[in-house]
Coordinates of C-alpha atoms in Angstrom, one line a residue:
D1 CA 176.5 24.7 4.5
V2 CA 175.9 21.5 6.5
V3 CA 173.9 18.4 5.9
L4 CA 173.2 16.4 9.0
N5 CA 171.9 12.8 8.5
L6 CA 170.7 11.1 11.6
A7 CA 168.1 8.9 9.8
G8 CA 167.9 5.2 10.6
E9 CA 165.3 2.6 11.6
P10 CA 165.7 1.4 15.2
V11 CA 168.0 -1.7 15.5
A12 CA 166.7 -2.9 18.9
T13 CA 164.3 -5.4 17.4
R14 CA 164.3 -8.9 16.0
W15 CA 166.3 -8.9 12.7
T16 CA 164.0 -10.6 10.3
K17 CA 164.8 -10.6 6.6
R18 CA 162.3 -7.7 6.1
K19 CA 163.8 -5.8 9.1
K20 CA 167.3 -6.1 7.6
I21 CA 166.1 -4.7 4.3
A22 CA 164.4 -1.8 6.2
L23 CA 167.6 -1.1 8.2
R24 CA 169.6 -1.0 5.0
K25 CA 167.2 1.3 3.2
S26 CA 166.9 3.7 6.2
R27 CA 170.7 4.0 6.4
V28 CA 172.5 3.3 3.1
G29 CA 169.5 4.2 1.0
I30 CA 168.8 7.5 2.6
C31 CA 172.5 8.4 2.7
R32 CA 172.8 7.6 -1.0
R33 CA 169.9 9.9 -1.8
L34 CA 171.5 12.7 0.2
V35 CA 174.8 12.3 -1.5
D36 CA 173.1 12.2 -4.9
I37 CA 171.3 15.5 -4.0
M38 CA 174.6 17.1 -2.9
D39 CA 176.2 16.0 -6.1
N40 CA 173.6 18.0 -8.0
C41 CA 173.8 21.1 -5.9
H42 CA 175.0 24.3 -7.5
N43 CA 176.5 25.4 -4.1
R44 CA 177.6 22.1 -2.6
P45 CA 177.4 21.8 1.2
S46 CA 180.8 22.2 2.9
I47 CA 180.2 19.5 5.6
F48 CA 178.3 16.2 5.6
I49 CA 177.8 14.7 9.0
S50 CA 176.2 11.2 8.9
A51 CA 175.3 8.9 11.7
S52 CA 176.8 5.4 11.9
A53 CA 177.2 3.1 14.9
I54 CA 179.7 1.4 17.1
G55 CA 178.2 -1.7 15.6
Y56 CA 180.9 -1.2 13.0
Y57 CA 183.3 -2.9 15.4
G58 CA 181.2 -6.0 16.1
N59 CA 181.1 -7.7 19.5
R60 CA 184.7 -7.5 20.8
G61 CA 184.1 -7.9 24.5
K62 CA 186.7 -6.0 26.7
E63 CA 188.9 -5.1 23.7
I64 CA 189.8 -1.4 23.7
L65 CA 188.6 0.1 20.4
N66 CA 189.2 3.5 18.7
E67 CA 188.5 5.0 15.4
T68 CA 191.4 3.2 13.8
S69 CA 190.2 -0.3 15.0
T70 CA 189.3 -2.7 12.2
K71 CA 185.7 -3.5 11.2
G72 CA 184.0 -6.4 13.0
T73 CA 182.0 -9.2 11.5
G74 CA 178.3 -9.8 11.0
F75 CA 175.3 -8.0 9.7
L76 CA 175.6 -4.8 11.8
S77 CA 179.3 -4.4 11.0
D78 CA 178.7 -4.8 7.3
L79 CA 175.7 -2.4 7.4
C80 CA 177.8 0.3 9.2
D81 CA 180.6 -0.2 6.7
D82 CA 178.3 0.2 3.7
W83 CA 176.7 3.2 5.4
E84 CA 180.0 4.9 6.0
N85 CA 181.3 4.1 2.5
M86 CA 178.2 5.7 1.1
A87 CA 178.8 8.8 3.2
K88 CA 182.4 9.0 2.1
R89 CA 181.2 9.5 -1.5
A90 CA 180.3 13.0 -0.5
A91 CA 184.0 13.8 -0.1
T92 CA 184.6 13.3 -3.8
G93 CA 183.0 16.7 -4.4
G94 CA 185.1 18.5 -1.8
T95 CA 182.7 18.1 1.1
K96 CA 184.2 17.4 4.5
V97 CA 182.6 14.1 5.8
C98 CA 182.3 13.1 9.4
F99 CA 180.5 9.9 10.4
L100 CA 179.4 9.5 14.0
R101 CA 179.8 6.0 15.4
L102 CA 177.1 6.2 17.9
G103 CA 176.4 4.1 21.0
I104 CA 173.0 4.2 22.6
V105 CA 171.9 7.8 22.8
L106 CA 170.4 8.6 26.2
G107 CA 168.0 11.4 27.1
R108 CA 165.2 11.3 29.6
E109 CA 162.9 12.8 27.0
G110 CA 162.5 9.5 25.1
G111 CA 164.2 6.7 23.4
F112 CA 165.8 3.9 25.4
L113 CA 166.2 5.7 28.7
G114 CA 162.7 7.3 28.5
S115 CA 161.2 3.8 28.1
V116 CA 163.0 2.1 31.0
T117 CA 163.1 4.9 33.5
P118 CA 159.5 4.5 34.7
F119 CA 160.2 0.9 35.6
F120 CA 163.3 1.7 37.6
E121 CA 161.4 4.5 39.4
M122 CA 158.8 2.0 40.5
N123 CA 161.6 -0.5 41.6
L124 CA 160.6 -2.8 38.7
G125 CA 163.7 -2.2 36.6
N126 CA 166.1 -5.1 35.9
Y127 CA 169.0 -5.9 33.5
V128 CA 169.4 -8.5 30.8
G129 CA 172.8 -10.1 30.0
G130 CA 174.5 -8.6 33.0
N131 CA 178.1 -9.2 31.7
K132 CA 177.5 -7.8 28.2
Y133 CA 178.9 -4.4 27.6
I134 CA 176.9 -1.3 26.7
S135 CA 178.4 2.0 25.3
W136 CA 176.2 5.1 25.5
I137 CA 176.3 8.8 25.1
H138 CA 174.0 11.5 26.4
I139 CA 172.1 13.5 23.9
I140 CA 173.7 16.8 25.1
A141 CA 177.2 15.4 24.6
L142 CA 176.2 14.2 21.1
V143 CA 175.0 17.7 20.2
R144 CA 178.3 19.1 21.4
I145 CA 180.2 16.7 19.2
I146 CA 178.1 17.6 16.2
H147 CA 178.9 21.3 16.9
I148 CA 182.6 20.5 17.1
C149 CA 182.4 18.6 13.8
I150 CA 181.0 21.8 12.2
E151 CA 183.4 24.2 13.8
D152 CA 186.7 22.2 13.5
D153 CA 188.0 22.3 10.0
F154 CA 190.4 19.4 10.5
L155 CA 188.0 16.9 12.2
K156 CA 186.7 14.4 9.7
G157 CA 186.1 10.7 9.2
P158 CA 185.0 8.3 11.9
I159 CA 184.2 9.7 15.3
N160 CA 183.3 7.4 18.2
C161 CA 180.4 8.9 20.2
T162 CA 180.3 7.0 23.4
I163 CA 181.5 7.1 27.0
P164 CA 185.3 6.4 27.1
I165 CA 184.8 3.1 29.0
P166 CA 181.8 0.9 28.4
V167 CA 179.9 -0.6 31.3
T168 CA 178.2 -3.9 31.8
N169 CA 174.4 -4.0 31.4
K170 CA 174.3 -4.9 35.2
D171 CA 176.3 -1.8 36.1
F172 CA 174.2 0.4 33.7
A173 CA 171.0 -0.8 35.3

């Protein structure tokens, strides 16, 4: 009934030429394979939910952005656009498509927050780029959004999955 694609190589590393290829394969390439598989299904899934990222918008500072805001510029914006366009191909077969424009997903169990929490607990935590903005979402909120995408017949297309108002890295720390 539902295909959920959350695949993607971590972006929080240095973007070498090799890394950019890996990022593209892990997003656009995997999405292409899933859409191709769905195209060949006898009973096509009714819903395709695919990850994307708020990187779609690029670095826009304090500008207020929503799902109708234009694409930004740069590698990450182009990657997200290609990723979403690949996911949209699933709609040609009648499948409802949602793409989740994710901020940093937080959960104490692992990932970003899991790696920095021990440092803050030992009073060794700090921030980098204090005035740069960070948009995040808690894993439980993300699971709820995915559930809503499945249950709501009318919800489709891009869905921003972050807190309503981003905070600076300094405030986040």
